[in-house]
Amino acid sequence: MRSGYADAIGLAESALAKLEMQAVCAKCGVRFDGGYILPWFGGETRLSDGSETERVLWLHYLVSEGAGRRKGELISFREIAGAFVYDPKFRARAVAPLVGRFGKDPEAFVAAGKKLGGTVADGGREGRFKVELPLLPHVPVTYLLWANAGGDDDELPPDGQILFDRTAPGWLPPEDLTVLASLGTYRMIKHK
């Protein structure tokens, strides 16, 4: 029985086979050693070693037209053209689990981000914590957490947001950015 991803993988692999390997490596910040090797969560992985979900995501990244180097300007998911219709799924799959797990334990959020090679900023200033994960070379994902470490009912409840570099939509469509962000969330939860 074929998985739901088999067709997507096949189409993307066919598209990748038509591209010049050195151009793909230079554009995407990956390398080739008998197969494509991608930076992933602060380490490296082979394209062939990922789950079907990861392989579809990576293949889409490799065959994208790309958008050049990061601009350093962060945007929300809703600011991405065409993303508005995916926003409820994005919040349910990526933001809600992040807040649910780390909203009252921001130290675990910071520790998980560091374990995954993330860059930590803001250091809890006014209850705000920020971790940028290097998920793909040109598509890092920035996780924001407004924590309620005290847990008092009178205080504002914890909240979160996930941001992307302005160039991210040139690399991946909104559906794939949802998957990418949720993979980061669940990897942090696993590595708390």
GROMACS .gro file of C-alpha atoms in nm:
model
  192
    1MET     CA    1   0.000   0.000   0.000
    2ARG     CA    2   0.137   0.339  -0.102
    3SER     CA    3   0.154   0.615   0.156
    4GLY     CA    4  -0.001   0.953   0.098
    5TYR     CA    5   0.348   1.093   0.057
    6ALA     CA    6   0.466   0.851  -0.214
    7ASP     CA    7   0.336   1.062  -0.503
    8ALA     CA    8   0.471   1.386  -0.356
    9ILE     CA    9   0.812   1.225  -0.302
   10GLY     CA   10   0.815   1.081  -0.653
   11LEU     CA   11   0.726   1.413  -0.816
   12ALA     CA   12   0.982   1.608  -0.613
   13GLU     CA   13   1.255   1.348  -0.676
   14SER     CA   14   1.185   1.370  -1.051
   15ALA     CA   15   1.210   1.749  -1.037
   16LEU     CA   16   1.534   1.729  -0.836
   17ALA     CA   17   1.688   1.482  -1.083
   18LYS     CA   18   1.646   1.743  -1.359
   19LEU     CA   19   1.845   2.004  -1.167
   20GLU     CA   20   2.222   2.045  -1.171
   21MET     CA   21   2.356   1.908  -0.842
   22GLN     CA   22   2.622   2.177  -0.787
   23ALA     CA   23   2.367   2.453  -0.846
   24VAL     CA   24   2.128   2.295  -0.595
   25CYS     CA   25   2.406   2.268  -0.335
   26ALA     CA   26   2.518   2.628  -0.385
   27LYS     CA   27   2.162   2.769  -0.381
   28CYS     CA   28   2.036   2.567  -0.084
   29GLY     CA   29   2.345   2.553   0.139
   30VAL     CA   30   2.365   2.174   0.128
   31ARG     CA   31   2.633   1.933   0.014
   32PHE     CA   32   2.645   1.617  -0.194
   33ASP     CA   33   2.833   1.301  -0.103
   34GLY     CA   34   2.663   1.022  -0.294
   35GLY     CA   35   2.337   1.189  -0.192
   36TYR     CA   36   2.220   1.523  -0.064
   37ILE     CA   37   2.323   1.608   0.292
   38LEU     CA   38   2.124   1.881   0.464
   39PRO     CA   39   2.194   2.078   0.779
   40TRP     CA   40   1.909   1.990   1.016
   41PHE     CA   41   1.855   2.090   1.379
   42GLY     CA   42   2.214   2.193   1.428
   43GLY     CA   43   2.351   1.870   1.276
   44GLU     CA   44   2.338   1.703   0.937
   45THR     CA   45   2.117   1.440   0.780
   46ARG     CA   46   2.099   1.256   0.451
   47LEU     CA   47   1.797   1.319   0.234
   48SER     CA   48   1.738   0.943   0.219
   49ASP     CA   49   1.738   0.906   0.599
   50GLY     CA   50   1.439   1.120   0.684
   51SER     CA   51   1.083   1.020   0.753
   52GLU     CA   52   0.843   1.058   0.461
   53THR     CA   53   0.723   1.388   0.605
   54GLU     CA   54   1.079   1.518   0.637
   55ARG     CA   55   1.176   1.395   0.290
   56VAL     CA   56   0.884   1.576   0.126
   57LEU     CA   57   0.979   1.895   0.310
   58TRP     CA   58   1.349   1.864   0.223
   59LEU     CA   59   1.276   1.782  -0.142
   60HIS     CA   60   1.047   2.084  -0.171
   61TYR     CA   61   1.326   2.296  -0.024
   62LEU     CA   62   1.584   2.158  -0.270
   63VAL     CA   63   1.367   2.209  -0.579
   64SER     CA   64   1.234   2.553  -0.478
   65GLU     CA   65   1.341   2.858  -0.670
   66GLY     CA   66   1.479   2.991  -0.345
   67ALA     CA   67   1.483   3.346  -0.222
   68GLY     CA   68   1.849   3.411  -0.155
   69ARG     CA   69   2.007   3.477   0.180
   70ARG     CA   70   1.808   3.566   0.487
   71LYS     CA   71   1.711   3.928   0.528
   72GLY     CA   72   1.702   3.922   0.909
   73GLU     CA   73   1.350   4.064   0.909
   74LEU     CA   74   1.101   3.842   1.091
   75ILE     CA   75   0.740   3.801   0.982
   76SER     CA   76   0.448   3.613   1.132
   77PHE     CA   77   0.281   3.322   0.955
   78ARG     CA   78  -0.024   3.537   0.880
   79GLU     CA   79   0.194   3.784   0.689
   80ILE     CA   80   0.281   3.517   0.432
   81ALA     CA   81   0.076   3.537   0.114
   82GLY     CA   82  -0.183   3.259   0.111
   83ALA     CA   83  -0.109   3.150   0.468
   84PHE     CA   84  -0.422   3.292   0.626
   85VAL     CA   85  -0.629   2.984   0.537
   86TYR     CA   86  -0.369   2.759   0.707
   87ASP     CA   87  -0.347   2.969   1.022
   88PRO     CA   88  -0.582   2.757   1.241
   89LYS     CA   89  -0.385   2.443   1.149
   90PHE     CA   90  -0.056   2.626   1.204
   91ARG     CA   91  -0.160   2.739   1.553
   92ALA     CA   92  -0.297   2.394   1.642
   93ARG     CA   93   0.004   2.198   1.514
   94ALA     CA   94   0.293   2.428   1.604
   95VAL     CA   95   0.202   2.708   1.847
   96ALA     CA   96  -0.047   2.543   2.087
   97PRO     CA   97   0.177   2.242   2.170
   98LEU     CA   98   0.472   2.478   2.230
   99VAL     CA   99   0.275   2.694   2.472
  100GLY     CA  100   0.108   2.392   2.632
  101ARG     CA  101   0.440   2.228   2.711
  102PHE     CA  102   0.663   2.526   2.789
  103GLY     CA  103   0.423   2.804   2.895
  104LYS     CA  104   0.489   2.742   3.264
  105ASP     CA  105   0.843   2.605   3.221
  106PRO     CA  106   1.040   2.855   3.009
  107GLU     CA  107   1.373   2.723   3.136
  108ALA     CA  108   1.294   2.389   2.969
  109PHE     CA  109   1.210   2.579   2.647
  110VAL     CA  110   1.549   2.753   2.651
  111ALA     CA  111   1.732   2.428   2.738
  112ALA     CA  112   1.558   2.237   2.457
  113GLY     CA  113   1.642   2.512   2.208
  114LYS     CA  114   2.009   2.502   2.308
  115LYS     CA  115   2.021   2.120   2.278
  116LEU     CA  116   1.899   2.152   1.919
  117GLY     CA  117   2.164   2.408   1.824
  118GLY     CA  118   1.931   2.705   1.863
  119THR     CA  119   2.024   3.062   1.937
  120VAL     CA  120   1.862   3.196   2.252
  121ALA     CA  121   1.783   3.564   2.295
  122ASP     CA  122   1.589   3.795   2.525
  123GLY     CA  123   1.670   3.580   2.831
  124GLY     CA  124   1.328   3.605   2.987
  125ARG     CA  125   1.305   3.982   2.984
  126GLU     CA  126   0.948   4.058   3.090
  127GLY     CA  127   0.861   3.688   3.059
  128ARG     CA  128   0.959   3.676   2.690
  129PHE     CA  129   1.183   3.399   2.565
  130LYS     CA  130   1.311   3.360   2.210
  131VAL     CA  131   1.478   3.062   2.041
  132GLU     CA  132   1.585   3.054   1.676
  133LEU     CA  133   1.630   2.700   1.547
  134PRO     CA  134   1.853   2.638   1.243
  135LEU     CA  135   1.612   2.397   1.075
  136LEU     CA  136   1.716   2.449   0.713
  137PRO     CA  137   2.013   2.658   0.596
  138HIS     CA  138   1.806   2.948   0.464
  139VAL     CA  139   1.488   2.885   0.664
  140PRO     CA  140   1.547   2.914   1.037
  141VAL     CA  141   1.238   2.926   1.257
  142THR     CA  142   1.206   3.163   1.552
  143TYR     CA  143   0.993   3.054   1.848
  144LEU     CA  144   0.865   3.314   2.093
  145LEU     CA  145   0.723   3.227   2.432
  146TRP     CA  146   0.554   3.461   2.678
  147ALA     CA  147   0.567   3.254   2.991
  148ASN     CA  148   0.359   3.241   3.304
  149ALA     CA  149   0.616   3.077   3.529
  150GLY     CA  150   0.428   3.178   3.844
  151GLY     CA  151   0.107   3.018   3.728
  152ASP     CA  152  -0.121   3.267   3.905
  153ASP     CA  153  -0.468   3.277   3.759
  154ASP     CA  154  -0.467   3.658   3.785
  155GLU     CA  155  -0.173   3.691   3.547
  156LEU     CA  156  -0.193   3.675   3.171
  157PRO     CA  157  -0.187   3.316   3.044
  158PRO     CA  158   0.121   3.199   2.856
  159ASP     CA  159   0.127   3.257   2.482
  160GLY     CA  160   0.358   3.202   2.191
  161GLN     CA  161   0.428   3.286   1.832
  162ILE     CA  162   0.643   3.142   1.557
  163LEU     CA  163   0.818   3.374   1.313
  164PHE     CA  164   1.002   3.329   0.985
  165ASP     CA  165   1.255   3.531   0.792
  166ARG     CA  166   1.085   3.740   0.524
  167THR     CA  167   1.251   3.518   0.259
  168ALA     CA  168   1.099   3.191   0.393
  169PRO     CA  169   0.798   3.190   0.154
  170GLY     CA  170   1.043   3.194  -0.137
  171TRP     CA  171   1.179   2.863  -0.012
  172LEU     CA  172   0.866   2.682   0.105
  173PRO     CA  173   0.489   2.728   0.066
  174PRO     CA  174   0.268   2.790   0.372
  175GLU     CA  175   0.175   2.421   0.407
  176ASP     CA  176   0.542   2.324   0.428
  177LEU     CA  177   0.622   2.607   0.668
  178THR     CA  178   0.346   2.470   0.894
  179VAL     CA  179   0.511   2.128   0.886
  180LEU     CA  180   0.857   2.276   0.944
  181ALA     CA  181   0.741   2.479   1.245
  182SER     CA  182   0.556   2.183   1.397
  183LEU     CA  183   0.860   1.957   1.352
  184GLY     CA  184   1.061   2.214   1.547
  185THR     CA  185   0.800   2.235   1.820
  186TYR     CA  186   0.780   1.859   1.870
  187ARG     CA  187   1.157   1.819   1.855
  188MET     CA  188   1.189   2.075   2.135
  189ILE     CA  189   0.922   1.897   2.337
  190LYS     CA  190   1.109   1.569   2.291
  191HIS     CA  191   1.444   1.726   2.395
  192LYS     CA  192   1.319   1.922   2.696
   0.00000   0.00000   0.00000
